[in-house]
PDB file of C-alpha atoms in Angstrom:
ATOM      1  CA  UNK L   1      14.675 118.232 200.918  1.00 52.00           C
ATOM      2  CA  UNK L   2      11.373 117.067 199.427  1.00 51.00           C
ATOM      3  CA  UNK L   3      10.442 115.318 202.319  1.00 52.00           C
ATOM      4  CA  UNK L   4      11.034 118.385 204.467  1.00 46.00           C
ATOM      5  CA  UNK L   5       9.043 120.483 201.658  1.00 47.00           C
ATOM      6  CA  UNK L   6       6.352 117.734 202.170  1.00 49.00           C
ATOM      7  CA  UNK L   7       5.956 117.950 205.876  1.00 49.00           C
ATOM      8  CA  UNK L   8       5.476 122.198 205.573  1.00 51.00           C
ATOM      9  CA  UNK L   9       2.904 121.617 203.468  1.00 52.00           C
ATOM     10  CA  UNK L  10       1.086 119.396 205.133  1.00 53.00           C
ATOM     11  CA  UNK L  11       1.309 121.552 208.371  1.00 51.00           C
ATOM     12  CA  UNK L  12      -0.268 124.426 206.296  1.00 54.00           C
ATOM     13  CA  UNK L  13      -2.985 122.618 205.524  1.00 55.00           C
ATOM     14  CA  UNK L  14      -4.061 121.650 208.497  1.00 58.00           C
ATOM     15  CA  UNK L  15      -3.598 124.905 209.629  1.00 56.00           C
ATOM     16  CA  UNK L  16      -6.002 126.049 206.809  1.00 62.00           C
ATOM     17  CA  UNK L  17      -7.967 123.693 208.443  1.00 57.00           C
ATOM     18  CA  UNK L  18      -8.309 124.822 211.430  1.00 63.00           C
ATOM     19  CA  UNK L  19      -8.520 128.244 210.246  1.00 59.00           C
ATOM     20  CA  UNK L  20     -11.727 127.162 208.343  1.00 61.00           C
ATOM     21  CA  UNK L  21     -13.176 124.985 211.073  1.00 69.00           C
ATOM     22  CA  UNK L  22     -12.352 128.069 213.903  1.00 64.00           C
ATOM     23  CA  UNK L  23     -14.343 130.568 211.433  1.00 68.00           C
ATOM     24  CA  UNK L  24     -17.216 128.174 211.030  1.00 64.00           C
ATOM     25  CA  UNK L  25     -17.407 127.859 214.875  1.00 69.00           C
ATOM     26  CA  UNK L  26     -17.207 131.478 215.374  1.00 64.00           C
ATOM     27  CA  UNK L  27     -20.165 132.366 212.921  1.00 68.00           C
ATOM     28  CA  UNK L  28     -22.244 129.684 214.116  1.00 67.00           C
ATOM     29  CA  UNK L  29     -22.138 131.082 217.963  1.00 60.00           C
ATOM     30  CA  UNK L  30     -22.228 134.908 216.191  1.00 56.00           C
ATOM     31  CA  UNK L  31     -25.627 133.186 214.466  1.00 64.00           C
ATOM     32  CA  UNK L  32     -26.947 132.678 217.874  1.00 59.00           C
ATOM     33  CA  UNK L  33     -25.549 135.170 219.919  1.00 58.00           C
ATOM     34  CA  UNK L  34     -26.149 137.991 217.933  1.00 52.00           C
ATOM     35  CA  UNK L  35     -29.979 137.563 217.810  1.00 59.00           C
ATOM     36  CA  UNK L  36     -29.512 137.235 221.663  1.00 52.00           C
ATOM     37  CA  UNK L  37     -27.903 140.521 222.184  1.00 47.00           C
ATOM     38  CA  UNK L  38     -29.862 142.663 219.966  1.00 49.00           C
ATOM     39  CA  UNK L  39     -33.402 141.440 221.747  1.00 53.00           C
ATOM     40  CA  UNK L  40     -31.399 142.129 224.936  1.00 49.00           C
ATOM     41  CA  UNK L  41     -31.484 145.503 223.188  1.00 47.00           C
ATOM     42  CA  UNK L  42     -34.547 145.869 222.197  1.00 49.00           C
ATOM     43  CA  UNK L  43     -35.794 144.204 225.420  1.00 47.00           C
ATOM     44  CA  UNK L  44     -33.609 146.846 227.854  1.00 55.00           C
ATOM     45  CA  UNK L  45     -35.219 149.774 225.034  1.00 52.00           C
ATOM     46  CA  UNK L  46     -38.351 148.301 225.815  1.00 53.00           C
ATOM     47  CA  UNK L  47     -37.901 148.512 229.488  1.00 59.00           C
ATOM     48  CA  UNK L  48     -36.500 152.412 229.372  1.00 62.00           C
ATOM     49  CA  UNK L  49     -39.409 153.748 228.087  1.00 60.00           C
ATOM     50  CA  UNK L  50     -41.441 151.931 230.175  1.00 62.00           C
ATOM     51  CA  UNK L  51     -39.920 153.632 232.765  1.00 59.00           C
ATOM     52  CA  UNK L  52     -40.590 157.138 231.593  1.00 64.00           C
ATOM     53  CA  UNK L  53     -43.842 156.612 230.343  1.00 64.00           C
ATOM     54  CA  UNK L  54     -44.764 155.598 234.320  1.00 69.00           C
ATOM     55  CA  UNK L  55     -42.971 158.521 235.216  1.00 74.00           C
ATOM     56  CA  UNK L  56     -44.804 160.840 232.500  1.00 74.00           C
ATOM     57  CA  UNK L  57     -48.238 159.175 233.379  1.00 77.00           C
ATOM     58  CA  UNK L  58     -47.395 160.332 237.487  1.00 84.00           C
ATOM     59  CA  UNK L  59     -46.895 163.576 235.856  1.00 85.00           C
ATOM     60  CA  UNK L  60     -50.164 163.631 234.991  1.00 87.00           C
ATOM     61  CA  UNK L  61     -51.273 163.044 237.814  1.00 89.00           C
ATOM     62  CA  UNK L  62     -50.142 165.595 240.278  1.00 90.00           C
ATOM     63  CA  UNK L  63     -50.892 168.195 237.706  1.00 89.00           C
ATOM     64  CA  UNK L  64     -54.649 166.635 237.590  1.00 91.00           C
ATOM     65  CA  UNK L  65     -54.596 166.475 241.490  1.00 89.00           C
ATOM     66  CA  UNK L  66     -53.015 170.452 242.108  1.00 86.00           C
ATOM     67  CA  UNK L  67     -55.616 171.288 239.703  1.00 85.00           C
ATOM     68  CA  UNK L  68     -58.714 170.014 241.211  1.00 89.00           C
ATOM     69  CA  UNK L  69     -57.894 170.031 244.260  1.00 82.00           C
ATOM     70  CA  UNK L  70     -58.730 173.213 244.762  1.00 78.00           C
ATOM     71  CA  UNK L  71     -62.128 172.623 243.653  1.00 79.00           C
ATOM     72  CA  UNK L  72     -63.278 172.935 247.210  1.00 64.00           C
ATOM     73  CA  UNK L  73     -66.270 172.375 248.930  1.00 57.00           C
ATOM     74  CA  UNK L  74     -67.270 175.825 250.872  1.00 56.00           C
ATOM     75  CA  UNK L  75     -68.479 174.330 254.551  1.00 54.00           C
ATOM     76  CA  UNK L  76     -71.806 174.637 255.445  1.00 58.00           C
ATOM     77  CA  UNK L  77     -73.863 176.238 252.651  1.00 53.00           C
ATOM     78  CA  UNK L  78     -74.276 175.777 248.896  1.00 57.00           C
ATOM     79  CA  UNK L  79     -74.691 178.092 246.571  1.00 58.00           C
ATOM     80  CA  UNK L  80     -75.129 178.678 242.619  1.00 57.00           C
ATOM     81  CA  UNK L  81     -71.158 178.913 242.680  1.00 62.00           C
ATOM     82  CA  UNK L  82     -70.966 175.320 244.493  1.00 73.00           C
ATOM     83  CA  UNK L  83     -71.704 173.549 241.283  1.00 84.00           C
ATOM     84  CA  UNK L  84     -69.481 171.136 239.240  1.00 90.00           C
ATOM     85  CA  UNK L  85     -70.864 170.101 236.009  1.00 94.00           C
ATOM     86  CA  UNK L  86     -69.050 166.719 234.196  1.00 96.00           C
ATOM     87  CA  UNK L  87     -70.219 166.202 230.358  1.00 95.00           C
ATOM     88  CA  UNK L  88     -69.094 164.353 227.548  1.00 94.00           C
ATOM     89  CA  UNK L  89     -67.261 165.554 224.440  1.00 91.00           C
ATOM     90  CA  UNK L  90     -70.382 165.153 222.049  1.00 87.00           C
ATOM     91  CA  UNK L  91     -72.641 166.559 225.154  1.00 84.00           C
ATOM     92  CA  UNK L  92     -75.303 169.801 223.884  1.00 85.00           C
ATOM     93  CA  UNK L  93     -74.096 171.701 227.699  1.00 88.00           C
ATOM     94  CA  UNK L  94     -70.586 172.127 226.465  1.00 91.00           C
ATOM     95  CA  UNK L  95     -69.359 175.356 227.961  1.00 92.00           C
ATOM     96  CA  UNK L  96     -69.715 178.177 224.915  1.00 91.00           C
ATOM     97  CA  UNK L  97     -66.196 179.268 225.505  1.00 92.00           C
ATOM     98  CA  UNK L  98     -64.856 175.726 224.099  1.00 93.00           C
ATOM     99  CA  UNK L  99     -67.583 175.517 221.614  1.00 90.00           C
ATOM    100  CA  UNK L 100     -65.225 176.144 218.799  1.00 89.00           C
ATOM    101  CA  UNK L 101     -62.493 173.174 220.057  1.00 91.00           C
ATOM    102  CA  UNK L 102     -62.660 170.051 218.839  1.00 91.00           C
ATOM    103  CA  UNK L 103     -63.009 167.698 221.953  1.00 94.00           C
ATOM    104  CA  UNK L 104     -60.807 164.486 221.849  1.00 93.00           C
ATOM    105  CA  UNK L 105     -63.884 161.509 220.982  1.00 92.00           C
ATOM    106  CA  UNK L 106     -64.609 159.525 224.587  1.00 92.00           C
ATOM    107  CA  UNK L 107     -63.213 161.636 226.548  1.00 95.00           C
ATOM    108  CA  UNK L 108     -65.097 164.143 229.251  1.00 97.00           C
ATOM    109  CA  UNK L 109     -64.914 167.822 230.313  1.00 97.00           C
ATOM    110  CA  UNK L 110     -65.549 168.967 233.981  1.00 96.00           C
ATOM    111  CA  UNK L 111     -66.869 172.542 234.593  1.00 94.00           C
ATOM    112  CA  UNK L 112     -66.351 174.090 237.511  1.00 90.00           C
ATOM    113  CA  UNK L 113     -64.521 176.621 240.206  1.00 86.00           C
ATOM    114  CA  UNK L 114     -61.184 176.720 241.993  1.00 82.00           C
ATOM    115  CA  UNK L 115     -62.517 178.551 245.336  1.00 74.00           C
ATOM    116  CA  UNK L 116     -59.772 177.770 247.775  1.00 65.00           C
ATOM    117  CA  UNK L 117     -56.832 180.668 246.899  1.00 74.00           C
ATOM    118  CA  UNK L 118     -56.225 183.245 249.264  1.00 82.00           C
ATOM    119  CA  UNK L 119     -59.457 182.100 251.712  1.00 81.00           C
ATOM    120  CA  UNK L 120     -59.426 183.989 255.329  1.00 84.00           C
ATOM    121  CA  UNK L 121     -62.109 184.197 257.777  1.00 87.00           C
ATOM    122  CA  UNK L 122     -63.788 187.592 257.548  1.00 89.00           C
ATOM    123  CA  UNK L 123     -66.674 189.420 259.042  1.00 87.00           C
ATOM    124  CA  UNK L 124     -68.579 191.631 256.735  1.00 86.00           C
ATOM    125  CA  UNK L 125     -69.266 195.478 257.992  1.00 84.00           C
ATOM    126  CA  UNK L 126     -70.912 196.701 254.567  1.00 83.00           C
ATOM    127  CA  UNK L 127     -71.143 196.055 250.690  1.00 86.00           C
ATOM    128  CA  UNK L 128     -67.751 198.059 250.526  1.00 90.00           C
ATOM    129  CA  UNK L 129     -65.437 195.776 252.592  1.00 88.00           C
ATOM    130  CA  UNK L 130     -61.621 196.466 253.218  1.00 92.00           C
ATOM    131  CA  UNK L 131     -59.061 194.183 254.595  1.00 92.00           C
ATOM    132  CA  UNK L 132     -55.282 192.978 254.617  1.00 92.00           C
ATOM    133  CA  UNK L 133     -54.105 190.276 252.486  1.00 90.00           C
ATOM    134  CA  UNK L 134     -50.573 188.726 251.716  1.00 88.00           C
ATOM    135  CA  UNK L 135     -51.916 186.487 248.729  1.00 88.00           C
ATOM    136  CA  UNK L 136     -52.324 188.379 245.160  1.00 86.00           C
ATOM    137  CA  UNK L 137     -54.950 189.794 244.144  1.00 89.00           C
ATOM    138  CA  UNK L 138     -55.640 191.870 241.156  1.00 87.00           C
ATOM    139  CA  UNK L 139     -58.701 194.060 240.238  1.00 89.00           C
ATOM    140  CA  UNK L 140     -62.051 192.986 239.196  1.00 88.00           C
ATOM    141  CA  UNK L 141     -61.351 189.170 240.145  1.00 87.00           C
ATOM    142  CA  UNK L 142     -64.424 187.459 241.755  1.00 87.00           C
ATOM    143  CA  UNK L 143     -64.810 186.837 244.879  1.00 88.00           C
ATOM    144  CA  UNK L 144     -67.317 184.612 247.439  1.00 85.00           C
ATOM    145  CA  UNK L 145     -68.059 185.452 250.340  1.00 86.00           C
ATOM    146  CA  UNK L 146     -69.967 182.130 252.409  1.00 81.00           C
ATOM    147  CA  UNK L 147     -71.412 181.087 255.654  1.00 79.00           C
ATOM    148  CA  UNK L 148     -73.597 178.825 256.711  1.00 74.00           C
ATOM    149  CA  UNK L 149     -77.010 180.850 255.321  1.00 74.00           C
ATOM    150  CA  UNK L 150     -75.692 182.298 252.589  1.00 77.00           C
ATOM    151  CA  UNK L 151     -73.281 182.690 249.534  1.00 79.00           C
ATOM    152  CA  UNK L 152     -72.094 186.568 248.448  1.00 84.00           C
ATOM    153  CA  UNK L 153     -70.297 187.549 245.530  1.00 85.00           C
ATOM    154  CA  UNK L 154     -68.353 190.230 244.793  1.00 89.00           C
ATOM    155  CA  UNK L 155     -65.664 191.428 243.146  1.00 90.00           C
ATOM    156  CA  UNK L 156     -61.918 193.141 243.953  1.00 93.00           C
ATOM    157  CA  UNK L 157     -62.645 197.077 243.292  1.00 92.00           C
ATOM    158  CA  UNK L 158     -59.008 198.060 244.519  1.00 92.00           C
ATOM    159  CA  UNK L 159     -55.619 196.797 245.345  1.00 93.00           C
ATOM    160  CA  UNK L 160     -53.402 198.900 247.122  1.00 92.00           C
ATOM    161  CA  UNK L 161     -50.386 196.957 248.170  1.00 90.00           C
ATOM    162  CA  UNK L 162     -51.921 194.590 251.140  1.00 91.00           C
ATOM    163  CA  UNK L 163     -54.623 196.191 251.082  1.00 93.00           C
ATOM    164  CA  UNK L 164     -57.964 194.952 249.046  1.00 92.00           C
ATOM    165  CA  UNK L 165     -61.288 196.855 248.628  1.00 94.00           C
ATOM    166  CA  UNK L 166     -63.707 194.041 247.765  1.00 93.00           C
ATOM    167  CA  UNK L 167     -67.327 194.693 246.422  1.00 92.00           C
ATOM    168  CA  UNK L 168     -70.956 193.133 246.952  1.00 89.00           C
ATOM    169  CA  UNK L 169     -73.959 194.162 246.063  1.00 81.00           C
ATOM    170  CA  UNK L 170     -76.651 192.542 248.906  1.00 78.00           C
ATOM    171  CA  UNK L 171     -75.148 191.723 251.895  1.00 79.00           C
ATOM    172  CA  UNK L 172     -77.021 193.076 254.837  1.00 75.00           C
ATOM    173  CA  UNK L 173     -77.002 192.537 258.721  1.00 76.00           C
ATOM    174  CA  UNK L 174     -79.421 190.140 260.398  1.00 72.00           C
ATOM    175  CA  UNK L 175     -82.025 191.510 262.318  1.00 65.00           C
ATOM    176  CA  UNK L 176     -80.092 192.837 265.192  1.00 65.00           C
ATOM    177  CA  UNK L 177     -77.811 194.596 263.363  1.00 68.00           C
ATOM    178  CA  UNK L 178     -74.927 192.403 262.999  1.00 77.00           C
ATOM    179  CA  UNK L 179     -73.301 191.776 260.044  1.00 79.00           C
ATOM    180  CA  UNK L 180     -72.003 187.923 259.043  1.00 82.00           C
ATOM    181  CA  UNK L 181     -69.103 186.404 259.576  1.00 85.00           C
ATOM    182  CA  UNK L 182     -67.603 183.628 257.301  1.00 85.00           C
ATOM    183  CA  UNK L 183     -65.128 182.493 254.441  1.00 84.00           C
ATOM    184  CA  UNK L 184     -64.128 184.980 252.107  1.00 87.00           C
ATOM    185  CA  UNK L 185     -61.670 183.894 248.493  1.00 85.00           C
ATOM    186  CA  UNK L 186     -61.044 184.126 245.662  1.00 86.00           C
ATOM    187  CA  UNK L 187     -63.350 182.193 242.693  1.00 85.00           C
ATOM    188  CA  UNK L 188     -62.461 181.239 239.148  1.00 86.00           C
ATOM    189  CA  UNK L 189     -64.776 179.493 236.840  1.00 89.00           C
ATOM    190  CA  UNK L 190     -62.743 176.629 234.405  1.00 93.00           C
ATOM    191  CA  UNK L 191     -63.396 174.081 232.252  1.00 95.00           C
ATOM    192  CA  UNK L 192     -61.467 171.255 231.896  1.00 96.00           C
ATOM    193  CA  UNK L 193     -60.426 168.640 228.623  1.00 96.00           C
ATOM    194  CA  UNK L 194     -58.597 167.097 226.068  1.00 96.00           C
ATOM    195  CA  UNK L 195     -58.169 168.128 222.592  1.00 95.00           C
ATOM    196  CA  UNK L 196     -55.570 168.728 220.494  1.00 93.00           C
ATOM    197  CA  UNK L 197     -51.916 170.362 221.672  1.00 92.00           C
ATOM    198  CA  UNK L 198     -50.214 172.580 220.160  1.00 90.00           C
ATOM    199  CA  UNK L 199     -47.395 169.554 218.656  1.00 87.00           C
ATOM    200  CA  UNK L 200     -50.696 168.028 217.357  1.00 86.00           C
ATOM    201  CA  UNK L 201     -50.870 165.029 219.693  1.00 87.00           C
ATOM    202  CA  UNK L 202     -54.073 165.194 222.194  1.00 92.00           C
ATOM    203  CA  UNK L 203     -53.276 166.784 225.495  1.00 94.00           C
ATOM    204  CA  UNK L 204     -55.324 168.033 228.692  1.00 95.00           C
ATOM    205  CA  UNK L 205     -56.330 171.604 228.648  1.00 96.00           C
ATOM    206  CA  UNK L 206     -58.028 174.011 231.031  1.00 95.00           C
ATOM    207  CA  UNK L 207     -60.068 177.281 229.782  1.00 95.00           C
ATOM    208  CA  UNK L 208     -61.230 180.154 232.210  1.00 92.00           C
ATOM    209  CA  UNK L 209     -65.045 180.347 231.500  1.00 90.00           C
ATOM    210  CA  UNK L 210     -65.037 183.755 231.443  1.00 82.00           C
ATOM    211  CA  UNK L 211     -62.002 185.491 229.669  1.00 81.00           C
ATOM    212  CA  UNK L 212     -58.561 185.060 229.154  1.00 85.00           C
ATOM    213  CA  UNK L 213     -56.713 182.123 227.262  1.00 92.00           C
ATOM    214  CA  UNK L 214     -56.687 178.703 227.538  1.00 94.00           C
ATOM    215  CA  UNK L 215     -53.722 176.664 228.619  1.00 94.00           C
ATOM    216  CA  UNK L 216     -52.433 173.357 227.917  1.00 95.00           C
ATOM    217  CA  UNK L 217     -51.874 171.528 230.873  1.00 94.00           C
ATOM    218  CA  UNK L 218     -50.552 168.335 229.718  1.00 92.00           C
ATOM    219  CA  UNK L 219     -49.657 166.758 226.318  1.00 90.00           C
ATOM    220  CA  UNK L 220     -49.793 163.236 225.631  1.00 89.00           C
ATOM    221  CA  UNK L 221     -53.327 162.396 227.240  1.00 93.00           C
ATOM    222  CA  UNK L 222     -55.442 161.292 224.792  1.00 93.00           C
ATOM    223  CA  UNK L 223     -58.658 160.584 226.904  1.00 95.00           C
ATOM    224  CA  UNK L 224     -60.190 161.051 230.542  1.00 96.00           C
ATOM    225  CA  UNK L 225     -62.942 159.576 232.353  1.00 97.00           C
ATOM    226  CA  UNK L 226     -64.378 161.807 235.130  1.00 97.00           C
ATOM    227  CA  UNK L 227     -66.990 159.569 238.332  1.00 97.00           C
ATOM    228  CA  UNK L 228     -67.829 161.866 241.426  1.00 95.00           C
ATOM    229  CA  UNK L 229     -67.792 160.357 244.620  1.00 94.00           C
ATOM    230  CA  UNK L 230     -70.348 161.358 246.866  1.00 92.00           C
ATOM    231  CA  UNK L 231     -71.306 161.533 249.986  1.00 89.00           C
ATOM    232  CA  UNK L 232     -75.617 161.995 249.588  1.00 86.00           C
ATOM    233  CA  UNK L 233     -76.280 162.468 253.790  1.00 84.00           C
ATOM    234  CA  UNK L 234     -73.401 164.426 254.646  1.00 77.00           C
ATOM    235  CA  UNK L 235     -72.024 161.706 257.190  1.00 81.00           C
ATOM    236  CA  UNK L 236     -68.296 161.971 256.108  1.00 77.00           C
ATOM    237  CA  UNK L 237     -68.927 158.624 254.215  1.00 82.00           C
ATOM    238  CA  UNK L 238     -69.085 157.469 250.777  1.00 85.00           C
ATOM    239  CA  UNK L 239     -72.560 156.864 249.345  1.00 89.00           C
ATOM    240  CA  UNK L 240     -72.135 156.470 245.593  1.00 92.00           C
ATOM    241  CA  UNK L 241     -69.817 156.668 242.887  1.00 93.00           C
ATOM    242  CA  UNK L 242     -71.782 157.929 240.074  1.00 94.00           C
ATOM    243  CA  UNK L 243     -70.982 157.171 236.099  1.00 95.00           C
ATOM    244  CA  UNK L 244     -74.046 159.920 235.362  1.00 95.00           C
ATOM    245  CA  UNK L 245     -73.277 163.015 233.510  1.00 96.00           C
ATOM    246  CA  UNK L 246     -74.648 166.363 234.553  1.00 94.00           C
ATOM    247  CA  UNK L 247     -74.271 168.814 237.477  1.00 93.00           C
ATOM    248  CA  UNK L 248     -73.188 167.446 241.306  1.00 91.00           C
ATOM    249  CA  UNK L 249     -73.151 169.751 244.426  1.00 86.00           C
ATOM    250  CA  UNK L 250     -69.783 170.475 245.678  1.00 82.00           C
ATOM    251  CA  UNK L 251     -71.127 169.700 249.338  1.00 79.00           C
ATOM    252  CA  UNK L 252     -72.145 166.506 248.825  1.00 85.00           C
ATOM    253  CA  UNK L 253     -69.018 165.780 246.612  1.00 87.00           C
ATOM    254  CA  UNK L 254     -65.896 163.682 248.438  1.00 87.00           C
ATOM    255  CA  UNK L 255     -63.655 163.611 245.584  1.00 91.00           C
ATOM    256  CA  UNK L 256     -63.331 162.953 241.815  1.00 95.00           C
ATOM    257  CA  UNK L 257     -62.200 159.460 240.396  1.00 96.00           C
ATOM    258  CA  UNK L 258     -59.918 159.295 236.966  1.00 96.00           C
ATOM    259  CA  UNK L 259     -60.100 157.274 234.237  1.00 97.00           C
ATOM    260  CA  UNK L 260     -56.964 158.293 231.921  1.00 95.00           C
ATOM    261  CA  UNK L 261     -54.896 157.301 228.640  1.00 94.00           C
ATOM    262  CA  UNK L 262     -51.746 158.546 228.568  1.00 90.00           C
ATOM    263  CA  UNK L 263     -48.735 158.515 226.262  1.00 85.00           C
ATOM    264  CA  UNK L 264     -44.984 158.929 226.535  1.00 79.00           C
ATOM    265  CA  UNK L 265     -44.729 161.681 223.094  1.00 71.00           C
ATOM    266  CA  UNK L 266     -41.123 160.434 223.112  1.00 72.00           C
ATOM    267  CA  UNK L 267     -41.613 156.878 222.709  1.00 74.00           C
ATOM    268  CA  UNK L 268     -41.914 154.824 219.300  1.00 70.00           C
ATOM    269  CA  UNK L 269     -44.867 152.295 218.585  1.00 67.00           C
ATOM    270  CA  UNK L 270     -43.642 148.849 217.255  1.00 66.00           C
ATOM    271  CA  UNK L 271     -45.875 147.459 215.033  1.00 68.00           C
ATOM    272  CA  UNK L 272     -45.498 144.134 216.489  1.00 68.00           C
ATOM    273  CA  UNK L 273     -46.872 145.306 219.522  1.00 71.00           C
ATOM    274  CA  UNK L 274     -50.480 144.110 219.730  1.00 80.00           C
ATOM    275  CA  UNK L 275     -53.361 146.778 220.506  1.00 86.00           C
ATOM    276  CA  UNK L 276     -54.656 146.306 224.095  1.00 90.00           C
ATOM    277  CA  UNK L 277     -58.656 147.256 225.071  1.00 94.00           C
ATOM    278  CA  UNK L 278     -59.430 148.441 228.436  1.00 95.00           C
ATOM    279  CA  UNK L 279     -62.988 148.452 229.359  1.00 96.00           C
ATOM    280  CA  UNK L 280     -64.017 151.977 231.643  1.00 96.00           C
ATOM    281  CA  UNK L 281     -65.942 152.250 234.929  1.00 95.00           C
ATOM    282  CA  UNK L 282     -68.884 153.293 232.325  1.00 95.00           C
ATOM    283  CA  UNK L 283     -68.060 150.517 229.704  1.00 94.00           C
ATOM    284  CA  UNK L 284     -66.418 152.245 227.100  1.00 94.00           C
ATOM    285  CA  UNK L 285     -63.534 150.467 224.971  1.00 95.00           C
ATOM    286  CA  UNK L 286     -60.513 152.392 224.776  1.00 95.00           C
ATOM    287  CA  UNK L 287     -57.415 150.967 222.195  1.00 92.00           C
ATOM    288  CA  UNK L 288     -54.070 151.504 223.031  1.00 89.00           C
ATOM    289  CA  UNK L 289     -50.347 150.004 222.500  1.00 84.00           C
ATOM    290  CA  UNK L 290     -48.844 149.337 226.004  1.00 78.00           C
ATOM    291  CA  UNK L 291     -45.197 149.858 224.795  1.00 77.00           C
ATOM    292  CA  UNK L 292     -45.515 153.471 224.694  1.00 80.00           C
ATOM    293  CA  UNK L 293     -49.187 154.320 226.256  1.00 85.00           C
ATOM    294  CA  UNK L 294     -50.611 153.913 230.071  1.00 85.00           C
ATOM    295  CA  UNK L 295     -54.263 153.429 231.820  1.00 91.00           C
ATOM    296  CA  UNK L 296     -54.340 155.020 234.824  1.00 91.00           C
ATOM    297  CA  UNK L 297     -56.483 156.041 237.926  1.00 93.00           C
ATOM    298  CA  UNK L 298     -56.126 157.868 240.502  1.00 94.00           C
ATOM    299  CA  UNK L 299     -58.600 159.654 243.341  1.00 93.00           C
ATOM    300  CA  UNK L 300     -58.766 163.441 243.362  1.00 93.00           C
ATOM    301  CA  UNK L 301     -59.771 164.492 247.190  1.00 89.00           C
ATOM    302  CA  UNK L 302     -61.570 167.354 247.462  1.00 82.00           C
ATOM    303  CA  UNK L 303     -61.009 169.161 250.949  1.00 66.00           C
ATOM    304  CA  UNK L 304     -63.886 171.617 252.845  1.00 58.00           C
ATOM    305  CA  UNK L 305     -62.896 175.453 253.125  1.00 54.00           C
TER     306      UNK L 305
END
């Protein structure tokens, strides 16, 4: 009977044994593998808002690019109204109607017109002109009127379903009598920058220059860098790609290339991320994380009405 009460116990103490040596095993691999799956966590975290950040950085983009694309170049002839104007946020020429903003430091502002809505080819019987039109138009919105000698504007006096009464004030006939033909649309002065949204982050906003309120385009872009591209002799090729500030003629402008920082709103810095410089076209530093912001650059075509 003892002998028998001997062997049980020794058979539970092995299996206490084991037990013991089984748990030690198990937390040893947990001590390794546990690290392991949380960076595969982090890591796969990491690579998710990578993801949208590219996607909200492209959606930038194509809101920058249906913006200024219509900043068109109006064929033949340029006029007062065929000037773009790119400054700096600290720049004395800041449009008066975002005088009162606070610009986002290092980034630009471009001034100019989208010319290219509801164009048609017209010819001009008077200062009073009439014609049908499918696009929208509302009263006292400005309008150009260009060929290749001159540049008109006017404004909508009446709408009256398809119908629209424009208004000018010295277009005459040439010296036979006949009055021009040419491009007629619709013009709307903007500026364009970044400053602060309305969740407080910096975002890209666009302000008519003449009334009405200003709308945020974009949030999450803390800074833009605007170069024209231009084409000086009017061959069709590029000449220069100017880092100057200051006023460029639409018809010798090709397109518009960006500089931009953008970042995802919804993504969280780590402080172990290190801070990343990127050196601009013009030689400015900008700092940035690169888990949750993006440099981009893109070319904005400009196309000839």
């Amino acid at each position: 009977m003892n002998q028998f009460v001997k062997i049980r116990s020794s058979q539970s103490g092995w299996v206490l044994f084991e037990v013991v040596i089984s748990t030690a095993i198990i937390m040893i691999l947990l001590s390794y593998t546990v690290p392991i799956l949380i960076q595969s966590k982090d890591h796969s975290t990491v690579v998710q808002q990578r993801l949208l950040s590219l996607s909200w950085s492209e959606g930038f983009k194509d809101n920058v690019m249906a913006q200024w694309q219509s900043i068109v170049r109006n064929g033949c002839y340029s006029g007062a109204e065929s000037i773009i104007e790119i400054g700096q946020f600290n720049s004395s020429q800041i449009p008066s109607r975002i005088k009162n903003k606070t610009l986002e430091k290092g980034s630009d502002w471009l001034k100019g017109g989208i010319s290219g809505q509801c164009g048609s080819t017209q010819t001009i019987n008077g200062n009073e002109f009439e014609f049908d039109s499918s696009c929208q138009w509302k009263t006292n919105q400005t309008v150009l009127f260009s060929h290749c000698e001159a540049e008109y504007q006017g404004w909508v006096s009446q709408v009256s379903g398809a119908r629209i009464t424009v208004q000018f004030n010295a277009i005459q006939p040439n010296s036979l009598g006949v009055w021009p033909s040419g491009a007629l649309f619709r013009f709307e002065p903007y500026v364009w920058y970044v400053s602060k949204g309305k969740n407080g982050h910096a975002a890209f906003w666009r302000t008519p220059l003449r009334s009405g309120n200003s709308l945020e385009l974009w949030s999450g872009v803390k800074k833009i860098a605007i170069y024209p591209m231009l084409d000086n002799d009017s061959d069709g090729v590029l000449d220069e790609l100017s880092t100057e500030y200051g006023e460029y003629d639409r018809s010798k402008l090709n397109a518009l290339w960006v500089e931009a920082l953008v970042t995802f709103e919804d993504c969280t810095n780590a402080p172990s991320f290190p801070t990343s410089q990127y050196t601009t076209f013009r030689g400015d530093t900008w700092s940035y994380q690169s888990r949750c912001d993006s440099i981009i650059d893109f070319i904005v075509p400009l196309s000839v009405l």
